[in-house]
Coordinates of C-alpha atoms in Angstrom, one line a residue:
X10 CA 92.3 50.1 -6.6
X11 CA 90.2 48.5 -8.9
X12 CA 91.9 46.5 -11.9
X13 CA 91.1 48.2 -15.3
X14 CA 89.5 45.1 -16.8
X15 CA 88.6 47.0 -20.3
X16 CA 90.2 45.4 -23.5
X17 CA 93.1 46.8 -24.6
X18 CA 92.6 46.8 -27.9
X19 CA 89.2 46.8 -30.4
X20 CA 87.6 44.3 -29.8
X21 CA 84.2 42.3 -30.4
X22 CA 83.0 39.3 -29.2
X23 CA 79.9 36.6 -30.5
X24 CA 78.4 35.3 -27.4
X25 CA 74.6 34.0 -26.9
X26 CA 73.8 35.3 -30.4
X27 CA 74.7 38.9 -30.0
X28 CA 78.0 40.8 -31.1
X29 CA 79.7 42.7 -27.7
X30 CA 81.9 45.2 -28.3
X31 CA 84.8 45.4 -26.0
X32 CA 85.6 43.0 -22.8
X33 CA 81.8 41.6 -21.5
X34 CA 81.9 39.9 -18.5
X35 CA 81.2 36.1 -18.6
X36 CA 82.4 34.3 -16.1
X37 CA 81.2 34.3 -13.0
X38 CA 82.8 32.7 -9.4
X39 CA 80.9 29.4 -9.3
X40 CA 81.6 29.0 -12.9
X41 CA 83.4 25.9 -13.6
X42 CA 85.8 27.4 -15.8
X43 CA 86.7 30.3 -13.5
X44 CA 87.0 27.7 -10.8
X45 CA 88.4 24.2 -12.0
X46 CA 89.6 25.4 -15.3
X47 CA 87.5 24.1 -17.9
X48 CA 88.4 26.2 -20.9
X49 CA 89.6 25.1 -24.6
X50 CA 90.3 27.7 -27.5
X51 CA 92.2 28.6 -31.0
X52 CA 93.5 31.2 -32.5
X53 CA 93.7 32.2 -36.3
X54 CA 94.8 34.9 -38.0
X55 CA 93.6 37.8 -39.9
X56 CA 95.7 39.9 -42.2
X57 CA 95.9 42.1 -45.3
X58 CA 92.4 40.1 -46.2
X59 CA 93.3 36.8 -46.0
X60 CA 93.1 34.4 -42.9
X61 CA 94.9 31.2 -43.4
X62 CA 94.0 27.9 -42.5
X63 CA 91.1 29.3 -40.3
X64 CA 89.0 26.6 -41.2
X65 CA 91.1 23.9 -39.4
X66 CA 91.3 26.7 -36.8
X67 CA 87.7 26.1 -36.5
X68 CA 88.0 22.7 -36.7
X69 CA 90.5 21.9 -34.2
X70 CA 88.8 23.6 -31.5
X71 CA 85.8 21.5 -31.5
X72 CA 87.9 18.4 -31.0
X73 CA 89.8 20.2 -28.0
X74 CA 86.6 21.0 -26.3
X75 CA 85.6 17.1 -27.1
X76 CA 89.1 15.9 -25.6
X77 CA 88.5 18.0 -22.4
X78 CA 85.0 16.0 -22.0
X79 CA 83.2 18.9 -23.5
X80 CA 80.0 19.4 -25.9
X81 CA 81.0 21.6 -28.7
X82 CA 78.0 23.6 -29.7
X83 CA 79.0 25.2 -33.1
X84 CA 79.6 23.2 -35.8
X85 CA 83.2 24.3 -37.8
X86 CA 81.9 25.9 -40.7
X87 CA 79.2 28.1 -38.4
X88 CA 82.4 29.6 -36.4
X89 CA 84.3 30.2 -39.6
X90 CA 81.1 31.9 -40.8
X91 CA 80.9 34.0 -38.0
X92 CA 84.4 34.4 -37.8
X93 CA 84.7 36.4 -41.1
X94 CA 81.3 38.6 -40.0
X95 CA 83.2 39.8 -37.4
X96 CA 86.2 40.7 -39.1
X97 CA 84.0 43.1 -40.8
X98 CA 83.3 45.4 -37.5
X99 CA 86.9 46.2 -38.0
X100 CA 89.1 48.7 -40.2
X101 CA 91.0 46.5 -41.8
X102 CA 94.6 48.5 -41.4
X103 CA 95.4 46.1 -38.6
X104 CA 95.6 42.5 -37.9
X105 CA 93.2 40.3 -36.3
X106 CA 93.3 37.6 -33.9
X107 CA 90.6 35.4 -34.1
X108 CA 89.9 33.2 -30.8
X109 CA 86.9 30.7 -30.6
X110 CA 86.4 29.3 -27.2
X111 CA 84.5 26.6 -25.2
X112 CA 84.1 26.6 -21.3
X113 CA 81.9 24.5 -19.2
X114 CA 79.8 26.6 -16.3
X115 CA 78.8 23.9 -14.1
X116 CA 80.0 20.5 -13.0
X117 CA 78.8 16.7 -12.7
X118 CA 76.7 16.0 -10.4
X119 CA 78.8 13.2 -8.8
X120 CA 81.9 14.9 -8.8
X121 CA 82.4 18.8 -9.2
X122 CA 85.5 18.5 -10.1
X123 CA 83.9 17.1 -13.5
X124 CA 82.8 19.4 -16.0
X125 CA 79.1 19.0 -17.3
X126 CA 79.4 19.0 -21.0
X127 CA 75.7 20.0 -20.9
X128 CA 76.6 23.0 -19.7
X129 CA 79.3 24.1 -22.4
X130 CA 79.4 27.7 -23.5
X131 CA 80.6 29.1 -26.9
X132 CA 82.4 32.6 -27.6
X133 CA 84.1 33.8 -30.6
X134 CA 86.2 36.5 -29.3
X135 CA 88.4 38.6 -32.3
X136 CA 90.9 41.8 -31.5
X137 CA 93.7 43.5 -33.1
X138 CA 97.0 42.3 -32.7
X139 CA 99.5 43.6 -34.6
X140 CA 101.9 40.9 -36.4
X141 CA 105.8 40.6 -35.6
X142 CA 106.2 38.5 -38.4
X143 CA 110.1 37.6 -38.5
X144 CA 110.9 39.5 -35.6
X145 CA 114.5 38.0 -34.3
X146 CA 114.1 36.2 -30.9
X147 CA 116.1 34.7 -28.3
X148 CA 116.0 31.6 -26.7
X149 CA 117.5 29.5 -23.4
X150 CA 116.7 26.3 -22.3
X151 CA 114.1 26.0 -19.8
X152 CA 114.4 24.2 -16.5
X153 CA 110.7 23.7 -16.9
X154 CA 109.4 20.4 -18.8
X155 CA 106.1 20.1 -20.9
X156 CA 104.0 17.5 -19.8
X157 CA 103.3 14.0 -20.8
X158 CA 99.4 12.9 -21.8
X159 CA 99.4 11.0 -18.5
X160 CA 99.6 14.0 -16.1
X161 CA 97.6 16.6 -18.3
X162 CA 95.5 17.5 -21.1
X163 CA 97.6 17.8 -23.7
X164 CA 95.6 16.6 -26.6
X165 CA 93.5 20.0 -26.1
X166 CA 94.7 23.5 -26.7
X167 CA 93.1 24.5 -23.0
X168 CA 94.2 27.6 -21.2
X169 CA 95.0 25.0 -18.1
X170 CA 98.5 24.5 -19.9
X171 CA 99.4 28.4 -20.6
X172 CA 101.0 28.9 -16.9
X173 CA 103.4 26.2 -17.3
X174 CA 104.3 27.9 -20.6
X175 CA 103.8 31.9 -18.3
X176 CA 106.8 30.6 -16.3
X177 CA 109.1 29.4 -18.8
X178 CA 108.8 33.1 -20.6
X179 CA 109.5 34.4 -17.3
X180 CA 111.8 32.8 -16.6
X181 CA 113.8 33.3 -19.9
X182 CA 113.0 37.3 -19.7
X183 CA 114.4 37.1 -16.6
X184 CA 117.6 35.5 -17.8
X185 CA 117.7 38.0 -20.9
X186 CA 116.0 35.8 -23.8
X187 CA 112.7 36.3 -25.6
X188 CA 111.5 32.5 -24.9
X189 CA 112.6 29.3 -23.9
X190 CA 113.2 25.8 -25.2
X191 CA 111.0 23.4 -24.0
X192 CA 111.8 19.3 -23.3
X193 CA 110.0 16.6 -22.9
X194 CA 109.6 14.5 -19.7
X195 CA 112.6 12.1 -21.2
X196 CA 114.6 15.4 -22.0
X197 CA 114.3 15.6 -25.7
X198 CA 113.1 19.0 -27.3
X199 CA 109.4 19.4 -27.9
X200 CA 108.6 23.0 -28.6
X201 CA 109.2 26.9 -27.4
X202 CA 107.1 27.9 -24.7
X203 CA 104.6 29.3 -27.0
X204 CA 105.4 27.8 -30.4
X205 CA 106.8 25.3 -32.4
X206 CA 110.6 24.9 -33.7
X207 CA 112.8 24.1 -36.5
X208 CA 116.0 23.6 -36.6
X209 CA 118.5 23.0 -40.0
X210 CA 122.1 21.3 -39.9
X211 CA 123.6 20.6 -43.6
X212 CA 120.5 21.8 -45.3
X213 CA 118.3 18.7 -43.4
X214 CA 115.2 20.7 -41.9
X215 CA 114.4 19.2 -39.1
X216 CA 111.8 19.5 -36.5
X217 CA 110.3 17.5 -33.5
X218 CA 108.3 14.5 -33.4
X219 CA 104.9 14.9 -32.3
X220 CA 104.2 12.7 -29.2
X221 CA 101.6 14.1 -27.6
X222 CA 103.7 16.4 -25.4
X223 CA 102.9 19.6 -27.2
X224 CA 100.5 20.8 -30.0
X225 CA 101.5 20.1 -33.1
X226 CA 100.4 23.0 -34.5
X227 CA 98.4 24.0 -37.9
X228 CA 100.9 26.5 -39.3
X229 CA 103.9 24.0 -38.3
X230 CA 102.3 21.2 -40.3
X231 CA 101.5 23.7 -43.1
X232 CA 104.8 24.8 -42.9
X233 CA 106.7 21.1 -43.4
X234 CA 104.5 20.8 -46.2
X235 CA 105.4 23.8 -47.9
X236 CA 109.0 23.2 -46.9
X237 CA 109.0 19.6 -49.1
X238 CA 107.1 21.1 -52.1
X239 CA 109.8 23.6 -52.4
X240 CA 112.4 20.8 -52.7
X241 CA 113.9 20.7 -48.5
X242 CA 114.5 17.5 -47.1
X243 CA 111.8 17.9 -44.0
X244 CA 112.0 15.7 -40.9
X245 CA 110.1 15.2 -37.5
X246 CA 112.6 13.5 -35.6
X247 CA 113.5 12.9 -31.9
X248 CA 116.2 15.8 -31.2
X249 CA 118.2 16.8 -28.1
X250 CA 119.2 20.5 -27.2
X251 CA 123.0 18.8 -28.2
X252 CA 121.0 19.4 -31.8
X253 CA 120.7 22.6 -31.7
X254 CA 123.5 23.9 -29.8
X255 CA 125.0 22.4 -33.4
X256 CA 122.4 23.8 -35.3
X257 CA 123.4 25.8 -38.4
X258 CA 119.6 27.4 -37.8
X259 CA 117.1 27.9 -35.8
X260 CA 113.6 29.0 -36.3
X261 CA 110.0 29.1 -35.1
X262 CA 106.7 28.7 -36.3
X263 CA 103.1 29.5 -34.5
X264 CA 100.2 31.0 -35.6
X265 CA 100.4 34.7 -33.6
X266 CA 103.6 35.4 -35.7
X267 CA 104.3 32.4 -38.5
X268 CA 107.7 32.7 -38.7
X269 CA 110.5 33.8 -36.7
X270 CA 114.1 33.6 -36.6
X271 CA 116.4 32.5 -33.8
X272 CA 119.6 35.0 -33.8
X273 CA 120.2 33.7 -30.3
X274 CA 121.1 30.4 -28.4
X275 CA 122.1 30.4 -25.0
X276 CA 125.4 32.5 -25.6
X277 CA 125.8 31.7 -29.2
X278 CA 124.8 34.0 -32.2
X279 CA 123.0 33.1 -34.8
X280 CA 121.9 35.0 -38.1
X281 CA 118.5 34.9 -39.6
X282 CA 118.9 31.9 -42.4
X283 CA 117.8 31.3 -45.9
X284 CA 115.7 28.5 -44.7
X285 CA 113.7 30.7 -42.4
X286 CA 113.5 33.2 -45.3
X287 CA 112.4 30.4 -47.7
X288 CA 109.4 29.3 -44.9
X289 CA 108.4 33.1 -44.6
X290 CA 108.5 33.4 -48.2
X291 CA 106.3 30.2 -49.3
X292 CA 104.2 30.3 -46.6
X293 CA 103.2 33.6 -47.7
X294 CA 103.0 32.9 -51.0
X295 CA 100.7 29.7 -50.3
X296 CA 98.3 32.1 -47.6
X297 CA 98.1 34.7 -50.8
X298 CA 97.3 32.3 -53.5
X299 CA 93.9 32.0 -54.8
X300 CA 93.5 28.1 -54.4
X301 CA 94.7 27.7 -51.2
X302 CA 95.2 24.5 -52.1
X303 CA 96.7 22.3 -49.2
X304 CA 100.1 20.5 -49.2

């Protein structure tokens, strides 16, 4: 039986200067992308009228598709324009998630394994997706690693890392969590399977280093800022899964949801905390103003 290959929710798509409603087909089986994996996006959020930090949304997807050896065709501010255009096509009573993407359709020459940044193609795909903004979750440890710069591309937010990330979530599920922690080659803690974390001992916030193991993401960085203008002590530090076994809190930030609490580690309880509340709260606040000034 034939797979049912229609989005699941509204959706509308920018592609070769035309707005598609629904899921158009675009990728064909000697497409590079399809084939060897040559895909980059980012995704921003739309909600109650704003859309935070979707300018270094915008940004930040060019320099993926530069870092996987691709030619961005869209300047920034052109995909942000476009961006809010197509928020319009929608009702408004439900949030947006806003994905630009790159992906290469041919390869070198020389090599096909190479993509052929001649050949990159743009989308700007936006659909609803509800938020589950502080939603508790649940997390174990995975027996999965995230990889170093050497063995993948990890200065690019491509969809070739997302099945690494697929079988840490299964994983988890299948072990009765929400998600999974994720460590480093060297076994220090570098993110979630699909976001970043925070964890607070003693009313230190702490959160780890970026090195180029995962993406540091925009709403994590927004959110340490945010954090130190409202008076916490904020630090990216090298910390073990010993850290937050001892943690007095554990949260996690991301773009899909912003914040969520941890009410579970491995077998140990945990309530939602006042630091979590206060990140919610300021981020909120910060998204809402009418400078969106940054931090």
């Amino acid at each position: 039986m034939a797979v049912d290959t229609s989005a699941r929710t509204t959706t509308w798509t920018f592609v070769d200067g035309e707005w598609l409603e629904g899921n158009p087909k675009l990728v064909g089986p000697t497409s590079h992308a399809m084939w060897l994996g040559s895909t980059v996006f980012d995704g921003a959020r739309w909600f109650d009228g704003i859309a935070p930090d979707l300018d270094l949304h915008c940004q930040r997807v060019n320099r993926s598709a530069k870092n996987m050896g691709m030619k961005p065709v869209m300047q920034a501010e052109e995909i942000e324009a476009l961006a809010w255009e197509g928020v319009k096509k929608f009702d408004g009573r439900t949030a947006i998630y806003i994905k630009p993407m790159y992906w290469s359709e041919h390869g070198m020459p020389f090599s096909v394994v190479t993509a052929d940044p001649e050949s990159t193609r743009f989308a700007l795909c936006l659909f609803e997706a509800p938020m589950h903004t502080a939603k508790p979750s649940s997390l174990t440890v995975s027996p999965y690693r995230r990889p170093s710069p050497e063995v993948a591309m990890t200065a690019a937010k491509t969809g070739s890392l997302y099945p690494n990330s697929g079988r840490m979530i299964l994983d988890a599920r299948n072990r009765g969590f929400d998600n999974a922690l994720a460590r480093d080659m060297n076994g220090n803690v570098a993110e979630t399977a699909s976001s970043n974390i925070f964890m607070v001992k003693d009313g230190v916030v702490m959160t780890p280093v970026a090195n180029g193991t995962f993406l540091a993401g925009i709403t994590r960085s927004r959110v340490i800022g945010l954090l130190r203008k409202a008076g916490f002590d904020v630090r990216e530090t090298t910390l073990t899964v010993e850290d937050f076994t001892d943690a007095d809190e554990i949260f996690t930030s991301g773009n899909y949801s912003k914040i969520v609490p941890v009410n579970r580690f491995e077998d140990r309880q945990l309530q939602e905390g006042p630091v979590a509340r206060k990140a919610l709260e300021v981020y909120m606040d910060w998204a809402r103003s009418t400078t969106g000034d940054d931090v």
